[in-house]
Amino acid sequence: SILGGIIFIGILLGLYYRRRLLKEKQYTVRLQELIFEREQAEAALGKIRQDIARDYHDELGNHLASITVLSSMAKKYFRDGKEETPKVLDKIADSSKQLHAITRDFLWSIEGKWHSLDELIIYLADKGNAFFEPLDIEFSLIKDETKDFHTKLPISVGRNVLLIFKEAMTNVGKYAQAKNVFLKVEVDGESWEIVLENDGLKVEILPKENSRGLANMKQRAKNIEANLLLNSNITRLTYTNSANLQS
């Protein structure tokens, strides 16, 4: 009958609109979730950048203070005709170079949200060459060119790995008495490993004045949930992308 047909159509329309409302509600809920996730990600990125800026501010302040003090010493020594003047000027030059390196590291660290493993390796290799060449230490990068090193890394990973190996290179330069240093990189699926190895002295315990640096290295590895092996001849860091790719 006509009435039965009208009722049937009404039921169909009711089901259609109910389903449509349900979909719209699900879409709204998902959109809210995505907005929340984005806000959380932006907040996390903001915190990372604040941490980077704080680290940079501390290092910058230390080196500027050192340059200021040394400049005052150089002026006094020059006025008094002391032979130590060239040595003080050399120290000022060294501090200025370190300040330039710190600024470069800072700019690299905050550039975008992601770095790739390949960019990180290239940056570490450049830093290694610049650091070890004046010390008459041969530096070499060893990696399998057939492997894919274009894996994306969160900014926090690039920053922490950079600082870990920057400290490791400094330790080799200060204590190892090495002739050769190797930066080795291995990739295995979602995991990768960076190793800084040297042929210098094999000592069980590094000097006490370096204990803070080692503690910082371990904490930075913990921050990104990486495994870190440290001894006098090897710094080995292993990281799995899937564990932290969303951070």
PDB file of C-alpha atoms in Angstrom:
ATOM      1  CA  SER A   1       0.000   0.000   0.000  1.00  0.00           C
ATOM      2  CA  ILE A   2       0.958   3.648  -0.335  1.00  0.00           C
ATOM      3  CA  LEU A   3       1.090   4.101   3.451  1.00  0.00           C
ATOM      4  CA  GLY A   4       3.365   1.085   3.827  1.00  0.00           C
ATOM      5  CA  GLY A   5       5.658   2.460   1.130  1.00  0.00           C
ATOM      6  CA  ILE A   6       5.841   5.837   2.853  1.00  0.00           C
ATOM      7  CA  ILE A   7       6.664   4.180   6.173  1.00  0.00           C
ATOM      8  CA  PHE A   8       9.385   2.037   4.521  1.00  0.00           C
ATOM      9  CA  ILE A   9      10.941   5.090   2.851  1.00  0.00           C
ATOM     10  CA  GLY A  10      10.801   6.932   6.172  1.00  0.00           C
ATOM     11  CA  ILE A  11      12.638   4.074   7.869  1.00  0.00           C
ATOM     12  CA  LEU A  12      15.305   4.046   5.144  1.00  0.00           C
ATOM     13  CA  LEU A  13      15.767   7.805   5.398  1.00  0.00           C
ATOM     14  CA  GLY A  14      16.013   7.546   9.176  1.00  0.00           C
ATOM     15  CA  LEU A  15      18.680   4.848   8.915  1.00  0.00           C
ATOM     16  CA  TYR A  16      20.569   6.859   6.297  1.00  0.00           C
ATOM     17  CA  TYR A  17      20.635  10.034   8.379  1.00  0.00           C
ATOM     18  CA  ARG A  18      21.510   8.091  11.508  1.00  0.00           C
ATOM     19  CA  ARG A  19      24.436   6.480   9.733  1.00  0.00           C
ATOM     20  CA  ARG A  20      25.471   9.853   8.339  1.00  0.00           C
ATOM     21  CA  LEU A  21      25.353  11.467  11.791  1.00  0.00           C
ATOM     22  CA  LEU A  22      27.404   8.592  13.203  1.00  0.00           C
ATOM     23  CA  LYS A  23      30.042   9.054  10.495  1.00  0.00           C
ATOM     24  CA  GLU A  24      30.128  12.801  11.090  1.00  0.00           C
ATOM     25  CA  LYS A  25      30.545  12.192  14.817  1.00  0.00           C
ATOM     26  CA  GLN A  26      33.381   9.725  14.168  1.00  0.00           C
ATOM     27  CA  TYR A  27      34.989  12.211  11.789  1.00  0.00           C
ATOM     28  CA  THR A  28      34.701  14.986  14.394  1.00  0.00           C
ATOM     29  CA  VAL A  29      36.223  12.781  17.100  1.00  0.00           C
ATOM     30  CA  ARG A  30      39.114  11.777  14.810  1.00  0.00           C
ATOM     31  CA  LEU A  31      39.685  15.402  13.821  1.00  0.00           C
ATOM     32  CA  GLN A  32      39.864  16.389  17.490  1.00  0.00           C
ATOM     33  CA  GLU A  33      42.334  13.556  18.115  1.00  0.00           C
ATOM     34  CA  LEU A  34      44.521  14.718  15.222  1.00  0.00           C
ATOM     35  CA  ILE A  35      44.432  18.315  16.474  1.00  0.00           C
ATOM     36  CA  PHE A  36      45.401  17.121  19.959  1.00  0.00           C
ATOM     37  CA  GLU A  37      48.230  14.961  18.572  1.00  0.00           C
ATOM     38  CA  ARG A  38      49.515  17.910  16.534  1.00  0.00           C
ATOM     39  CA  GLU A  39      49.407  20.197  19.561  1.00  0.00           C
ATOM     40  CA  GLN A  40      51.281  17.567  21.601  1.00  0.00           C
ATOM     41  CA  ALA A  41      53.885  17.163  18.867  1.00  0.00           C
ATOM     42  CA  GLU A  42      54.351  20.923  18.578  1.00  0.00           C
ATOM     43  CA  ALA A  43      54.673  21.219  22.360  1.00  0.00           C
ATOM     44  CA  ALA A  44      57.281  18.437  22.395  1.00  0.00           C
ATOM     45  CA  LEU A  45      59.190  20.076  19.546  1.00  0.00           C
ATOM     46  CA  GLY A  46      59.046  23.399  21.373  1.00  0.00           C
ATOM     47  CA  LYS A  47      60.533  21.801  24.488  1.00  0.00           C
ATOM     48  CA  ILE A  48      63.316  20.202  22.441  1.00  0.00           C
ATOM     49  CA  ARG A  49      64.159  23.557  20.900  1.00  0.00           C
ATOM     50  CA  GLN A  50      64.137  25.187  24.338  1.00  0.00           C
ATOM     51  CA  ASP A  51      66.577  22.527  25.589  1.00  0.00           C
ATOM     52  CA  ILE A  52      68.809  23.113  22.566  1.00  0.00           C
ATOM     53  CA  ALA A  53      68.702  26.877  23.092  1.00  0.00           C
ATOM     54  CA  ARG A  54      69.556  26.428  26.798  1.00  0.00           C
ATOM     55  CA  ASP A  55      72.552  24.204  25.959  1.00  0.00           C
ATOM     56  CA  TYR A  56      73.695  26.725  23.374  1.00  0.00           C
ATOM     57  CA  HIS A  57      73.220  29.645  25.750  1.00  0.00           C
ATOM     58  CA  ASP A  58      75.393  27.942  28.404  1.00  0.00           C
ATOM     59  CA  GLU A  59      78.185  27.089  25.953  1.00  0.00           C
ATOM     60  CA  LEU A  60      77.991  30.507  24.318  1.00  0.00           C
ATOM     61  CA  GLY A  61      78.189  32.250  27.693  1.00  0.00           C
ATOM     62  CA  ASN A  62      81.224  30.205  28.759  1.00  0.00           C
ATOM     63  CA  HIS A  63      83.192  30.924  25.589  1.00  0.00           C
ATOM     64  CA  LEU A  64      82.282  34.615  25.478  1.00  0.00           C
ATOM     65  CA  ALA A  65      83.357  34.963  29.104  1.00  0.00           C
ATOM     66  CA  SER A  66      86.626  33.205  28.291  1.00  0.00           C
ATOM     67  CA  ILE A  67      87.268  35.503  25.293  1.00  0.00           C
ATOM     68  CA  THR A  68      86.514  38.572  27.422  1.00  0.00           C
ATOM     69  CA  VAL A  69      88.954  37.512  30.145  1.00  0.00           C
ATOM     70  CA  LEU A  70      91.670  36.542  27.661  1.00  0.00           C
ATOM     71  CA  SER A  71      91.244  39.822  25.768  1.00  0.00           C
ATOM     72  CA  SER A  72      91.799  41.777  28.991  1.00  0.00           C
ATOM     73  CA  MET A  73      94.895  39.672  29.719  1.00  0.00           C
ATOM     74  CA  ALA A  74      96.234  40.222  26.191  1.00  0.00           C
ATOM     75  CA  LYS A  75      95.834  44.012  26.494  1.00  0.00           C
ATOM     76  CA  LYS A  76      97.625  44.033  29.843  1.00  0.00           C
ATOM     77  CA  TYR A  77     100.438  41.739  28.653  1.00  0.00           C
ATOM     78  CA  PHE A  78     100.906  43.794  25.483  1.00  0.00           C
ATOM     79  CA  ARG A  79     101.020  47.037  27.492  1.00  0.00           C
ATOM     80  CA  ASP A  80     103.562  45.516  29.886  1.00  0.00           C
ATOM     81  CA  GLY A  81     105.604  44.016  27.042  1.00  0.00           C
ATOM     82  CA  LYS A  82     105.273  40.427  28.309  1.00  0.00           C
ATOM     83  CA  GLU A  83     106.354  37.487  26.165  1.00  0.00           C
ATOM     84  CA  GLU A  84     103.138  35.580  26.979  1.00  0.00           C
ATOM     85  CA  THR A  85     101.052  37.873  24.721  1.00  0.00           C
ATOM     86  CA  PRO A  86     101.155  35.586  21.605  1.00  0.00           C
ATOM     87  CA  LYS A  87     100.053  32.579  23.688  1.00  0.00           C
ATOM     88  CA  VAL A  88      97.049  34.485  25.020  1.00  0.00           C
ATOM     89  CA  LEU A  89      96.155  35.598  21.483  1.00  0.00           C
ATOM     90  CA  ASP A  90      96.328  31.969  20.350  1.00  0.00           C
ATOM     91  CA  LYS A  91      93.894  31.032  23.126  1.00  0.00           C
ATOM     92  CA  ILE A  92      91.522  33.772  21.980  1.00  0.00           C
ATOM     93  CA  ALA A  93      91.710  32.405  18.429  1.00  0.00           C
ATOM     94  CA  ASP A  94      90.972  28.872  19.700  1.00  0.00           C
ATOM     95  CA  SER A  95      87.979  30.070  21.705  1.00  0.00           C
ATOM     96  CA  SER A  96      86.676  31.946  18.669  1.00  0.00           C
ATOM     97  CA  LYS A  97      86.923  28.788  16.536  1.00  0.00           C
ATOM     98  CA  GLN A  98      85.076  26.804  19.195  1.00  0.00           C
ATOM     99  CA  LEU A  99      82.404  29.501  19.331  1.00  0.00           C
ATOM    100  CA  HIS A 100      81.954  29.223  15.567  1.00  0.00           C
ATOM    101  CA  ALA A 101      81.642  25.420  15.827  1.00  0.00           C
ATOM    102  CA  ILE A 102      79.054  25.705  18.627  1.00  0.00           C
ATOM    103  CA  THR A 103      76.998  28.175  16.572  1.00  0.00           C
ATOM    104  CA  ARG A 104      77.129  25.848  13.554  1.00  0.00           C
ATOM    105  CA  ASP A 105      75.979  22.902  15.687  1.00  0.00           C
ATOM    106  CA  PHE A 106      73.132  24.983  17.098  1.00  0.00           C
ATOM    107  CA  LEU A 107      71.875  26.073  13.675  1.00  0.00           C
ATOM    108  CA  TRP A 108      72.087  22.501  12.356  1.00  0.00           C
ATOM    109  CA  SER A 109      70.178  21.165  15.366  1.00  0.00           C
ATOM    110  CA  ILE A 110      67.174  23.487  15.033  1.00  0.00           C
ATOM    111  CA  GLU A 111      66.893  23.255  11.238  1.00  0.00           C
ATOM    112  CA  GLY A 112      63.472  21.724  10.616  1.00  0.00           C
ATOM    113  CA  LYS A 113      61.700  18.940  12.499  1.00  0.00           C
ATOM    114  CA  TRP A 114      63.618  16.033  10.954  1.00  0.00           C
ATOM    115  CA  HIS A 115      67.140  15.122   9.905  1.00  0.00           C
ATOM    116  CA  SER A 116      68.120  12.066   7.934  1.00  0.00           C
ATOM    117  CA  LEU A 117      70.724   9.542   9.070  1.00  0.00           C
ATOM    118  CA  ASP A 118      72.767  10.445   5.989  1.00  0.00           C
ATOM    119  CA  GLU A 119      72.803  14.148   6.942  1.00  0.00           C
ATOM    120  CA  LEU A 120      73.874  13.218  10.465  1.00  0.00           C
ATOM    121  CA  ILE A 121      76.725  11.033   9.187  1.00  0.00           C
ATOM    122  CA  ILE A 122      77.968  13.738   6.792  1.00  0.00           C
ATOM    123  CA  TYR A 123      77.873  16.324   9.575  1.00  0.00           C
ATOM    124  CA  LEU A 124      79.759  14.049  11.994  1.00  0.00           C
ATOM    125  CA  ALA A 125      82.348  13.227   9.326  1.00  0.00           C
ATOM    126  CA  ASP A 126      82.908  16.941   8.585  1.00  0.00           C
ATOM    127  CA  LYS A 127      83.273  17.600  12.301  1.00  0.00           C
ATOM    128  CA  GLY A 128      85.712  14.688  12.672  1.00  0.00           C
ATOM    129  CA  ASN A 129      87.912  15.888   9.821  1.00  0.00           C
ATOM    130  CA  ALA A 130      87.968  19.457  11.153  1.00  0.00           C
ATOM    131  CA  PHE A 131      88.747  18.299  14.707  1.00  0.00           C
ATOM    132  CA  PHE A 132      91.420  15.642  14.107  1.00  0.00           C
ATOM    133  CA  GLU A 133      93.387  17.176  11.222  1.00  0.00           C
ATOM    134  CA  PRO A 134      95.112  19.856  13.373  1.00  0.00           C
ATOM    135  CA  LEU A 135      96.017  17.106  15.865  1.00  0.00           C
ATOM    136  CA  ASP A 136      97.791  15.120  13.111  1.00  0.00           C
ATOM    137  CA  ILE A 137      95.350  12.218  13.589  1.00  0.00           C
ATOM    138  CA  GLU A 138      94.106  10.376  10.518  1.00  0.00           C
ATOM    139  CA  PHE A 139      90.286  10.326  10.408  1.00  0.00           C
ATOM    140  CA  SER A 140      88.265   7.984   8.166  1.00  0.00           C
ATOM    141  CA  LEU A 141      84.575   7.382   7.519  1.00  0.00           C
ATOM    142  CA  ILE A 142      83.640   3.754   6.865  1.00  0.00           C
ATOM    143  CA  LYS A 143      80.154   2.855   5.601  1.00  0.00           C
ATOM    144  CA  ASP A 144      78.573   0.555   3.046  1.00  0.00           C
ATOM    145  CA  GLU A 145      77.546   2.843   0.176  1.00  0.00           C
ATOM    146  CA  THR A 146      75.036   0.254  -1.060  1.00  0.00           C
ATOM    147  CA  LYS A 147      72.921   0.674   2.098  1.00  0.00           C
ATOM    148  CA  ASP A 148      70.101   3.212   2.472  1.00  0.00           C
ATOM    149  CA  PHE A 149      71.033   5.947   4.961  1.00  0.00           C
ATOM    150  CA  HIS A 150      68.106   8.261   4.214  1.00  0.00           C
ATOM    151  CA  THR A 151      66.067   7.214   7.248  1.00  0.00           C
ATOM    152  CA  LYS A 152      64.357  10.193   8.899  1.00  0.00           C
ATOM    153  CA  LEU A 153      65.395  11.047  12.451  1.00  0.00           C
ATOM    154  CA  PRO A 154      63.505  13.216  14.961  1.00  0.00           C
ATOM    155  CA  ILE A 155      65.341  16.437  15.795  1.00  0.00           C
ATOM    156  CA  SER A 156      65.995  15.189  19.343  1.00  0.00           C
ATOM    157  CA  VAL A 157      67.875  12.153  18.011  1.00  0.00           C
ATOM    158  CA  GLY A 158      70.099  14.158  15.676  1.00  0.00           C
ATOM    159  CA  ARG A 159      70.932  16.648  18.447  1.00  0.00           C
ATOM    160  CA  ASN A 160      71.749  14.041  21.103  1.00  0.00           C
ATOM    161  CA  VAL A 161      73.796  11.815  18.782  1.00  0.00           C
ATOM    162  CA  LEU A 162      75.759  14.850  17.596  1.00  0.00           C
ATOM    163  CA  LEU A 163      76.628  15.850  21.174  1.00  0.00           C
ATOM    164  CA  ILE A 164      77.510  12.278  22.184  1.00  0.00           C
ATOM    165  CA  PHE A 165      80.047  11.910  19.382  1.00  0.00           C
ATOM    166  CA  LYS A 166      81.308  15.472  19.758  1.00  0.00           C
ATOM    167  CA  GLU A 167      82.223  14.565  23.351  1.00  0.00           C
ATOM    168  CA  ALA A 168      83.686  11.237  22.197  1.00  0.00           C
ATOM    169  CA  MET A 169      85.938  12.983  19.651  1.00  0.00           C
ATOM    170  CA  THR A 170      87.105  15.424  22.320  1.00  0.00           C
ATOM    171  CA  ASN A 171      87.995  12.516  24.626  1.00  0.00           C
ATOM    172  CA  VAL A 172      90.016  10.812  21.887  1.00  0.00           C
ATOM    173  CA  GLY A 173      91.886  14.036  21.169  1.00  0.00           C
ATOM    174  CA  LYS A 174      92.665  14.607  24.864  1.00  0.00           C
ATOM    175  CA  TYR A 175      93.449  11.138  26.194  1.00  0.00           C
ATOM    176  CA  ALA A 176      93.852   8.410  23.563  1.00  0.00           C
ATOM    177  CA  GLN A 177      97.162   9.391  21.911  1.00  0.00           C
ATOM    178  CA  ALA A 178      95.746   7.811  18.755  1.00  0.00           C
ATOM    179  CA  LYS A 179      97.172   7.887  15.250  1.00  0.00           C
ATOM    180  CA  ASN A 180      93.982   6.754  13.500  1.00  0.00           C
ATOM    181  CA  VAL A 181      90.294   7.315  14.218  1.00  0.00           C
ATOM    182  CA  PHE A 182      87.449   5.605  12.371  1.00  0.00           C
ATOM    183  CA  LEU A 183      83.787   6.588  12.182  1.00  0.00           C
ATOM    184  CA  LYS A 184      81.902   3.423  11.232  1.00  0.00           C
ATOM    185  CA  VAL A 185      78.209   3.272  10.344  1.00  0.00           C
ATOM    186  CA  GLU A 186      76.055   0.144   9.967  1.00  0.00           C
ATOM    187  CA  VAL A 187      72.375  -0.133   8.997  1.00  0.00           C
ATOM    188  CA  ASP A 188      70.264  -3.232   9.609  1.00  0.00           C
ATOM    189  CA  GLY A 189      66.573  -2.760   8.811  1.00  0.00           C
ATOM    190  CA  GLU A 190      65.082  -0.310  11.299  1.00  0.00           C
ATOM    191  CA  SER A 191      68.252  -0.275  13.420  1.00  0.00           C
ATOM    192  CA  TRP A 192      71.499   1.561  12.841  1.00  0.00           C
ATOM    193  CA  GLU A 193      74.798   1.831  14.652  1.00  0.00           C
ATOM    194  CA  ILE A 194      77.492   4.499  14.756  1.00  0.00           C
ATOM    195  CA  VAL A 195      80.933   3.629  16.119  1.00  0.00           C
ATOM    196  CA  LEU A 196      83.881   5.923  16.828  1.00  0.00           C
ATOM    197  CA  GLU A 197      86.976   3.749  17.140  1.00  0.00           C
ATOM    198  CA  ASN A 198      90.630   4.668  17.687  1.00  0.00           C
ATOM    199  CA  ASP A 199      93.979   2.858  17.830  1.00  0.00           C
ATOM    200  CA  GLY A 200      95.273   4.740  20.876  1.00  0.00           C
ATOM    201  CA  LEU A 201      95.966   3.780  24.467  1.00  0.00           C
ATOM    202  CA  LYS A 202      93.821   1.124  26.102  1.00  0.00           C
ATOM    203  CA  VAL A 203      92.995   2.385  29.573  1.00  0.00           C
ATOM    204  CA  GLU A 204      90.290   1.055  31.881  1.00  0.00           C
ATOM    205  CA  ILE A 205      89.352   4.378  33.494  1.00  0.00           C
ATOM    206  CA  LEU A 206      89.425   7.824  31.931  1.00  0.00           C
ATOM    207  CA  PRO A 207      90.581  10.794  34.060  1.00  0.00           C
ATOM    208  CA  LYS A 208      88.178  11.976  36.785  1.00  0.00           C
ATOM    209  CA  GLU A 209      87.776  15.393  35.177  1.00  0.00           C
ATOM    210  CA  ASN A 210      86.008  13.637  32.309  1.00  0.00           C
ATOM    211  CA  SER A 211      83.408  11.907  34.498  1.00  0.00           C
ATOM    212  CA  ARG A 212      80.804  14.635  33.902  1.00  0.00           C
ATOM    213  CA  GLY A 213      81.233  14.359  30.139  1.00  0.00           C
ATOM    214  CA  LEU A 214      80.742  10.586  30.246  1.00  0.00           C
ATOM    215  CA  ALA A 215      77.666  10.970  32.443  1.00  0.00           C
ATOM    216  CA  ASN A 216      76.203  13.451  29.948  1.00  0.00           C
ATOM    217  CA  MET A 217      76.838  11.027  27.083  1.00  0.00           C
ATOM    218  CA  LYS A 218      75.013   8.230  28.908  1.00  0.00           C
ATOM    219  CA  GLN A 219      72.102  10.508  29.780  1.00  0.00           C
ATOM    220  CA  ARG A 220      71.761  11.693  26.173  1.00  0.00           C
ATOM    221  CA  ALA A 221      71.671   8.081  24.971  1.00  0.00           C
ATOM    222  CA  LYS A 222      69.006   7.334  27.581  1.00  0.00           C
ATOM    223  CA  ASN A 223      66.976  10.357  26.431  1.00  0.00           C
ATOM    224  CA  ILE A 224      66.584   8.854  22.947  1.00  0.00           C
ATOM    225  CA  GLU A 225      66.355   5.235  24.167  1.00  0.00           C
ATOM    226  CA  ALA A 226      69.596   4.230  22.441  1.00  0.00           C
ATOM    227  CA  ASN A 227      72.169   1.694  23.606  1.00  0.00           C
ATOM    228  CA  LEU A 228      75.608   3.164  24.304  1.00  0.00           C
ATOM    229  CA  LEU A 229      78.875   1.286  24.829  1.00  0.00           C
ATOM    230  CA  LEU A 230      81.841   3.295  26.114  1.00  0.00           C
ATOM    231  CA  ASN A 231      85.488   2.446  26.657  1.00  0.00           C
ATOM    232  CA  SER A 232      88.813   4.109  25.912  1.00  0.00           C
ATOM    233  CA  ASN A 233      88.924   2.913  22.285  1.00  0.00           C
ATOM    234  CA  ILE A 234      85.274   2.633  21.233  1.00  0.00           C
ATOM    235  CA  THR A 235      82.097   4.666  21.475  1.00  0.00           C
ATOM    236  CA  ARG A 236      79.273   2.558  20.045  1.00  0.00           C
ATOM    237  CA  LEU A 237      75.690   3.845  19.795  1.00  0.00           C
ATOM    238  CA  THR A 238      72.834   1.637  18.563  1.00  0.00           C
ATOM    239  CA  TYR A 239      69.388   3.032  17.778  1.00  0.00           C
ATOM    240  CA  THR A 240      66.123   1.530  16.507  1.00  0.00           C
ATOM    241  CA  ASN A 241      63.984   3.932  14.461  1.00  0.00           C
ATOM    242  CA  SER A 242      60.613   2.299  15.050  1.00  0.00           C
ATOM    243  CA  ALA A 243      60.875   2.840  18.812  1.00  0.00           C
ATOM    244  CA  ASN A 244      60.989   6.631  18.548  1.00  0.00           C
ATOM    245  CA  LEU A 245      60.023   7.675  15.027  1.00  0.00           C
ATOM    246  CA  GLN A 246      56.846   9.326  16.238  1.00  0.00           C
ATOM    247  CA  SER A 247      58.595  11.387  18.932  1.00  0.00           C
TER     248      SER A 247
END
